[in-house]
mmCIF file of C-alpha atoms in Angstrom:
data_model
loop_
_atom_site.group_PDB
_atom_site.id
_atom_site.type_symbol
_atom_site.label_atom_id
_atom_site.label_comp_id
_atom_site.label_asym_id
_atom_site.label_seq_id
_atom_site.Cartn_x
_atom_site.Cartn_y
_atom_site.Cartn_z
ATOM 1 C CA GLN A 1 5.019 13.917 -19.414
ATOM 2 C CA LYS A 2 1.886 13.073 -17.403
ATOM 3 C CA GLU A 3 2.480 13.965 -13.732
ATOM 4 C CA VAL A 4 0.937 13.717 -10.333
ATOM 5 C CA GLU A 5 2.190 16.283 -7.811
ATOM 6 C CA GLN A 6 2.031 16.026 -4.000
ATOM 7 C CA ASN A 7 3.668 17.996 -1.196
ATOM 8 C CA SER A 8 6.137 15.615 0.370
ATOM 9 C CA GLY A 9 5.471 16.951 3.891
ATOM 10 C CA PRO A 10 5.745 15.988 6.597
ATOM 11 C CA LEU A 11 2.258 17.121 7.454
ATOM 12 C CA SER A 12 2.054 17.157 11.199
ATOM 13 C CA VAL A 13 -1.397 17.249 12.851
ATOM 14 C CA PRO A 14 -2.518 16.720 16.442
ATOM 15 C CA GLU A 15 -4.582 13.697 17.357
ATOM 16 C CA GLY A 16 -8.261 14.353 16.739
ATOM 17 C CA ALA A 17 -7.752 16.974 14.134
ATOM 18 C CA ILE A 18 -8.522 16.874 10.388
ATOM 19 C CA ALA A 19 -5.644 16.061 8.082
ATOM 20 C CA SER A 20 -5.927 17.434 4.607
ATOM 21 C CA LEU A 21 -3.821 15.921 1.911
ATOM 22 C CA ASN A 22 -3.699 17.354 -1.604
ATOM 23 C CA CYS A 23 -2.779 16.192 -5.058
ATOM 24 C CA THR A 24 -2.751 17.743 -8.529
ATOM 25 C CA TYR A 25 -2.496 15.967 -11.962
ATOM 26 C CA SER A 26 -1.679 17.010 -15.423
ATOM 27 C CA ASP A 27 -3.685 14.632 -17.672
ATOM 28 C CA ARG A 28 -7.094 16.067 -18.255
ATOM 29 C CA GLY A 29 -8.168 12.763 -19.690
ATOM 30 C CA SER A 30 -7.834 10.889 -16.341
ATOM 31 C CA GLN A 31 -11.053 9.399 -15.148
ATOM 32 C CA SER A 32 -10.204 7.578 -11.900
ATOM 33 C CA PHE A 33 -8.372 8.663 -8.907
ATOM 34 C CA PHE A 34 -6.929 6.711 -5.964
ATOM 35 C CA TRP A 35 -5.521 7.228 -2.552
ATOM 36 C CA TYR A 36 -3.132 4.628 -1.117
ATOM 37 C CA ARG A 37 -1.568 4.431 2.326
ATOM 38 C CA GLN A 38 1.901 3.112 2.876
ATOM 39 C CA TYR A 39 3.252 2.365 6.327
ATOM 40 C CA SER A 40 7.043 2.360 6.663
ATOM 41 C CA GLY A 41 8.406 -0.897 5.408
ATOM 42 C CA LYS A 42 5.058 -2.101 4.019
ATOM 43 C CA SER A 43 3.430 -2.086 0.639
ATOM 44 C CA PRO A 44 0.875 0.536 -0.570
ATOM 45 C CA GLU A 45 -2.713 -0.314 0.414
ATOM 46 C CA LEU A 46 -5.789 1.136 -1.159
ATOM 47 C CA ILE A 47 -7.823 3.538 0.969
ATOM 48 C CA MET A 48 -10.410 4.607 -1.574
ATOM 49 C CA PHE A 49 -10.977 5.623 -5.197
ATOM 50 C CA ILE A 50 -13.189 8.306 -6.751
ATOM 51 C CA TYR A 51 -14.501 8.907 -10.232
ATOM 52 C CA SER A 52 -16.939 11.698 -10.081
ATOM 53 C CA ASN A 53 -16.634 15.336 -9.190
ATOM 54 C CA GLY A 54 -17.488 16.073 -5.576
ATOM 55 C CA ASP A 55 -17.023 14.141 -2.409
ATOM 56 C CA LYS A 56 -16.933 10.497 -1.513
ATOM 57 C CA GLU A 57 -16.977 9.471 2.059
ATOM 58 C CA ASP A 58 -15.866 6.193 3.660
ATOM 59 C CA GLY A 59 -15.724 6.187 7.432
ATOM 60 C CA ARG A 60 -13.202 8.836 8.644
ATOM 61 C CA PHE A 61 -11.949 9.389 5.088
ATOM 62 C CA THR A 62 -13.287 11.726 2.476
ATOM 63 C CA ALA A 63 -11.974 11.978 -1.066
ATOM 64 C CA GLN A 64 -12.692 15.171 -3.002
ATOM 65 C CA LEU A 65 -12.333 15.623 -6.741
ATOM 66 C CA ASN A 66 -12.436 18.720 -8.888
ATOM 67 C CA LYS A 67 -11.692 17.781 -12.449
ATOM 68 C CA ALA A 68 -11.893 21.354 -13.695
ATOM 69 C CA SER A 69 -9.006 22.330 -11.388
ATOM 70 C CA GLN A 70 -7.320 18.908 -11.807
ATOM 71 C CA TYR A 71 -7.214 18.556 -8.069
ATOM 72 C CA VAL A 72 -7.834 15.623 -5.692
ATOM 73 C CA SER A 73 -7.755 15.690 -1.913
ATOM 74 C CA LEU A 74 -8.147 13.330 0.976
ATOM 75 C CA LEU A 75 -9.465 14.444 4.293
ATOM 76 C CA ILE A 76 -8.966 12.340 7.424
ATOM 77 C CA ARG A 77 -11.193 13.249 10.278
ATOM 78 C CA ASP A 78 -10.418 12.533 13.876
ATOM 79 C CA SER A 79 -6.827 11.715 13.005
ATOM 80 C CA GLN A 80 -5.217 8.971 15.025
ATOM 81 C CA PRO A 81 -1.499 8.175 15.541
ATOM 82 C CA SER A 82 -2.156 4.991 13.626
ATOM 83 C CA ASP A 83 -2.907 7.160 10.555
ATOM 84 C CA SER A 84 0.790 8.120 10.487
ATOM 85 C CA ALA A 85 1.995 6.996 7.131
ATOM 86 C CA THR A 86 2.843 8.116 3.601
ATOM 87 C CA TYR A 87 -0.191 8.786 1.455
ATOM 88 C CA LEU A 88 0.082 8.205 -2.322
ATOM 89 C CA CYS A 89 -2.145 9.767 -4.794
ATOM 90 C CA ALA A 90 -2.599 7.877 -8.142
ATOM 91 C CA VAL A 91 -4.273 8.692 -11.348
ATOM 92 C CA ASN A 92 -5.170 6.374 -14.174
ATOM 93 C CA SER A 93 -3.287 7.037 -17.409
ATOM 94 C CA GLY A 94 -4.364 5.520 -20.741
ATOM 95 C CA GLY A 95 -5.620 2.100 -20.945
ATOM 96 C CA TYR A 96 -4.618 -1.244 -19.392
ATOM 97 C CA ASN A 97 -5.218 -0.015 -15.853
ATOM 98 C CA LYS A 98 -1.930 1.890 -15.685
ATOM 99 C CA LEU A 99 -1.649 4.359 -12.783
ATOM 100 C CA ILE A 100 0.609 7.285 -12.270
ATOM 101 C CA PHE A 101 1.676 7.769 -8.721
ATOM 102 C CA GLY A 102 2.644 10.842 -6.890
ATOM 103 C CA ALA A 103 5.760 10.885 -4.688
ATOM 104 C CA GLY A 104 3.497 10.738 -1.510
ATOM 105 C CA THR A 105 2.895 12.969 1.441
ATOM 106 C CA ARG A 106 4.210 11.829 4.840
ATOM 107 C CA LEU A 107 1.590 12.396 7.530
ATOM 108 C CA ALA A 108 2.589 12.483 11.216
ATOM 109 C CA VAL A 109 -0.296 12.458 13.816
ATOM 110 C CA HIS A 110 1.008 13.329 17.303
ATOM 111 C CA PRO A 111 -0.758 12.577 20.528
ATOM 112 C CA ASP B 1 -8.815 -15.006 -1.135
ATOM 113 C CA ALA B 2 -5.061 -14.652 -1.311
ATOM 114 C CA GLY B 3 -3.625 -11.333 -2.293
ATOM 115 C CA VAL B 4 -0.650 -10.795 -4.587
ATOM 116 C CA ILE B 5 2.182 -13.137 -3.651
ATOM 117 C CA GLN B 6 5.886 -12.288 -4.068
ATOM 118 C CA SER B 7 8.953 -14.232 -3.400
ATOM 119 C CA PRO B 8 11.532 -13.985 -1.998
ATOM 120 C CA ARG B 9 10.668 -11.374 0.578
ATOM 121 C CA HIS B 10 14.316 -10.492 1.079
ATOM 122 C CA GLU B 11 17.263 -11.032 -1.142
ATOM 123 C CA VAL B 12 20.925 -10.302 -0.547
ATOM 124 C CA THR B 13 23.273 -10.897 -3.347
ATOM 125 C CA GLU B 14 26.699 -9.823 -4.609
ATOM 126 C CA MET B 15 27.304 -7.525 -7.559
ATOM 127 C CA GLY B 16 27.282 -9.399 -10.787
ATOM 128 C CA GLN B 17 24.958 -12.118 -9.695
ATOM 129 C CA GLU B 18 21.639 -12.949 -11.388
ATOM 130 C CA VAL B 19 18.545 -12.062 -9.313
ATOM 131 C CA THR B 20 15.052 -13.403 -10.112
ATOM 132 C CA LEU B 21 11.995 -11.982 -8.375
ATOM 133 C CA ARG B 22 8.682 -13.842 -8.567
ATOM 134 C CA CYS B 23 5.093 -12.733 -8.508
ATOM 135 C CA LYS B 24 1.699 -14.425 -8.413
ATOM 136 C CA PRO B 25 -1.171 -12.051 -9.161
ATOM 137 C CA ILE B 26 -4.641 -12.158 -7.708
ATOM 138 C CA SER B 27 -6.660 -14.818 -9.420
ATOM 139 C CA GLY B 28 -8.839 -13.317 -12.218
ATOM 140 C CA HIS B 29 -6.749 -10.136 -12.589
ATOM 141 C CA ASN B 30 -5.569 -9.576 -16.064
ATOM 142 C CA SER B 31 -3.042 -6.755 -15.563
ATOM 143 C CA LEU B 32 0.239 -7.088 -13.720
ATOM 144 C CA PHE B 33 2.671 -4.331 -12.827
ATOM 145 C CA TRP B 34 6.226 -4.328 -11.539
ATOM 146 C CA TYR B 35 7.450 -1.286 -9.584
ATOM 147 C CA ARG B 36 10.651 -0.367 -7.862
ATOM 148 C CA GLN B 37 10.784 1.930 -4.827
ATOM 149 C CA THR B 38 13.696 3.899 -3.363
ATOM 150 C CA MET B 39 13.849 6.874 -1.044
ATOM 151 C CA MET B 40 15.384 8.933 -3.762
ATOM 152 C CA ARG B 41 13.131 8.087 -6.723
ATOM 153 C CA GLY B 42 9.964 7.031 -5.044
ATOM 154 C CA LEU B 43 7.656 4.459 -6.715
ATOM 155 C CA GLU B 44 8.663 3.798 -10.341
ATOM 156 C CA LEU B 45 6.777 1.697 -12.780
ATOM 157 C CA LEU B 46 9.093 -0.679 -14.582
ATOM 158 C CA ILE B 47 6.883 -2.678 -16.839
ATOM 159 C CA TYR B 48 3.323 -3.885 -17.049
ATOM 160 C CA PHE B 49 1.447 -6.718 -18.698
ATOM 161 C CA ASN B 50 -2.114 -7.134 -19.941
ATOM 162 C CA ASN B 51 -3.468 -10.648 -20.530
ATOM 163 C CA ASN B 52 0.211 -11.878 -20.198
ATOM 164 C CA VAL B 53 1.468 -9.606 -22.950
ATOM 165 C CA PRO B 54 4.061 -6.878 -22.083
ATOM 166 C CA ILE B 55 2.447 -3.449 -22.914
ATOM 167 C CA ASP B 56 5.038 -0.949 -21.881
ATOM 168 C CA ASP B 57 8.594 -1.556 -20.636
ATOM 169 C CA SER B 58 9.786 1.972 -21.030
ATOM 170 C CA GLY B 59 10.459 2.156 -17.276
ATOM 171 C CA MET B 60 12.926 -0.703 -17.356
ATOM 172 C CA PRO B 61 16.169 1.079 -16.482
ATOM 173 C CA GLU B 62 18.593 -0.975 -18.619
ATOM 174 C CA ASP B 63 18.974 -4.162 -20.688
ATOM 175 C CA ARG B 64 20.100 -5.882 -17.495
ATOM 176 C CA PHE B 65 16.453 -5.979 -16.489
ATOM 177 C CA SER B 66 13.943 -8.406 -18.096
ATOM 178 C CA ALA B 67 10.455 -9.511 -17.236
ATOM 179 C CA LYS B 68 8.318 -12.356 -18.356
ATOM 180 C CA MET B 69 4.675 -13.544 -17.801
ATOM 181 C CA PRO B 70 4.421 -17.052 -19.104
ATOM 182 C CA ASN B 71 0.809 -17.484 -17.858
ATOM 183 C CA ALA B 72 -1.931 -15.609 -15.989
ATOM 184 C CA SER B 73 -0.640 -16.853 -12.607
ATOM 185 C CA PHE B 74 3.094 -16.047 -12.712
ATOM 186 C CA SER B 75 5.553 -13.408 -13.595
ATOM 187 C CA THR B 76 9.264 -12.914 -13.054
ATOM 188 C CA LEU B 77 11.573 -9.981 -13.036
ATOM 189 C CA LYS B 78 15.178 -10.769 -13.650
ATOM 190 C CA ILE B 79 18.261 -8.631 -13.145
ATOM 191 C CA GLN B 80 21.384 -9.893 -14.768
ATOM 192 C CA PRO B 81 24.104 -8.850 -13.783
ATOM 193 C CA SER B 82 22.955 -7.108 -10.672
ATOM 194 C CA GLU B 83 24.605 -3.921 -9.470
ATOM 195 C CA PRO B 84 24.572 -2.066 -6.027
ATOM 196 C CA ARG B 85 22.410 0.667 -7.412
ATOM 197 C CA ASP B 86 19.625 -1.917 -8.072
ATOM 198 C CA SER B 87 19.148 -2.163 -4.286
ATOM 199 C CA ALA B 88 15.459 -1.246 -3.695
ATOM 200 C CA VAL B 89 12.132 -2.689 -2.809
ATOM 201 C CA TYR B 90 10.439 -4.291 -5.807
ATOM 202 C CA PHE B 91 6.707 -4.516 -5.757
ATOM 203 C CA CYS B 92 4.379 -6.441 -7.938
ATOM 204 C CA ALA B 93 0.715 -5.326 -8.339
ATOM 205 C CA SER B 94 -2.226 -6.632 -10.141
ATOM 206 C CA SER B 95 -5.604 -5.310 -11.214
ATOM 207 C CA GLY B 96 -8.782 -6.426 -12.841
ATOM 208 C CA ARG B 97 -12.515 -5.937 -12.662
ATOM 209 C CA THR B 98 -13.018 -6.000 -8.911
ATOM 210 C CA SER B 99 -14.643 -3.711 -6.342
ATOM 211 C CA GLY B 100 -16.285 -1.642 -9.058
ATOM 212 C CA SER B 101 -13.004 -0.204 -10.277
ATOM 213 C CA VAL B 102 -11.081 -1.983 -12.979
ATOM 214 C CA ASN B 103 -8.081 0.313 -12.388
ATOM 215 C CA THR B 104 -7.578 -0.568 -8.719
ATOM 216 C CA GLN B 105 -4.148 -2.016 -8.233
ATOM 217 C CA TYR B 106 -3.410 -4.344 -5.286
ATOM 218 C CA PHE B 107 0.184 -4.667 -4.221
ATOM 219 C CA GLY B 108 2.098 -7.598 -3.025
ATOM 220 C CA PRO B 109 4.340 -7.364 0.086
ATOM 221 C CA GLY B 110 7.453 -6.553 -1.966
ATOM 222 C CA THR B 111 10.933 -8.028 -2.282
ATOM 223 C CA ARG B 112 13.714 -6.005 -0.570
ATOM 224 C CA LEU B 113 16.772 -6.451 -2.678
ATOM 225 C CA THR B 114 20.244 -5.661 -1.517
ATOM 226 C CA VAL B 115 23.184 -5.868 -3.889
ATOM 227 C CA LEU B 116 26.534 -5.793 -2.161
#
């Protein structure tokens, strides 16, 4: 059973701090990794994806990938209350663009 | 460019009734996915299609659930007969060769189903 594990949270951080969200996956064959954000009552929306080991930055967001450790993380710098949401980690599985989603980590940024 | 379109956005029905959910994927995408999301079980993949062909329906909970994709622009998910435990938000997502990542899935707004 291929799995993606995330801490359910809530992860509470003060405004302006760095929020660190983590994800582990079981399928060593996975090649692409995604972070989605889901606001309450809304659909998941893509934040960023990463293929290669190392870091990928996009604005206040940085995705980090370590394939040897089967570990993906998302850092949010200068966290804002508007970042409060559930963050879903997803990993490709097999062909046909199928993704396996984690259960999500709820982030709460307080003023 | 329009995103994934789902209808209806909300559906309230009584136990035993047939429910049909509809999805129009992003033009040019060749993969389509149906998910169900509940607080207890999170986001569950029900079935997915590639080039209009069902690839894996192992996530469909029971024979009461069926899905079709008659063409590249349209898919349906049908529940017959519906039961209260089917109450959930149902998402459709599509993916294709866009934004440098063929695996990226884009989600529709979802259909919130309530079965009384």
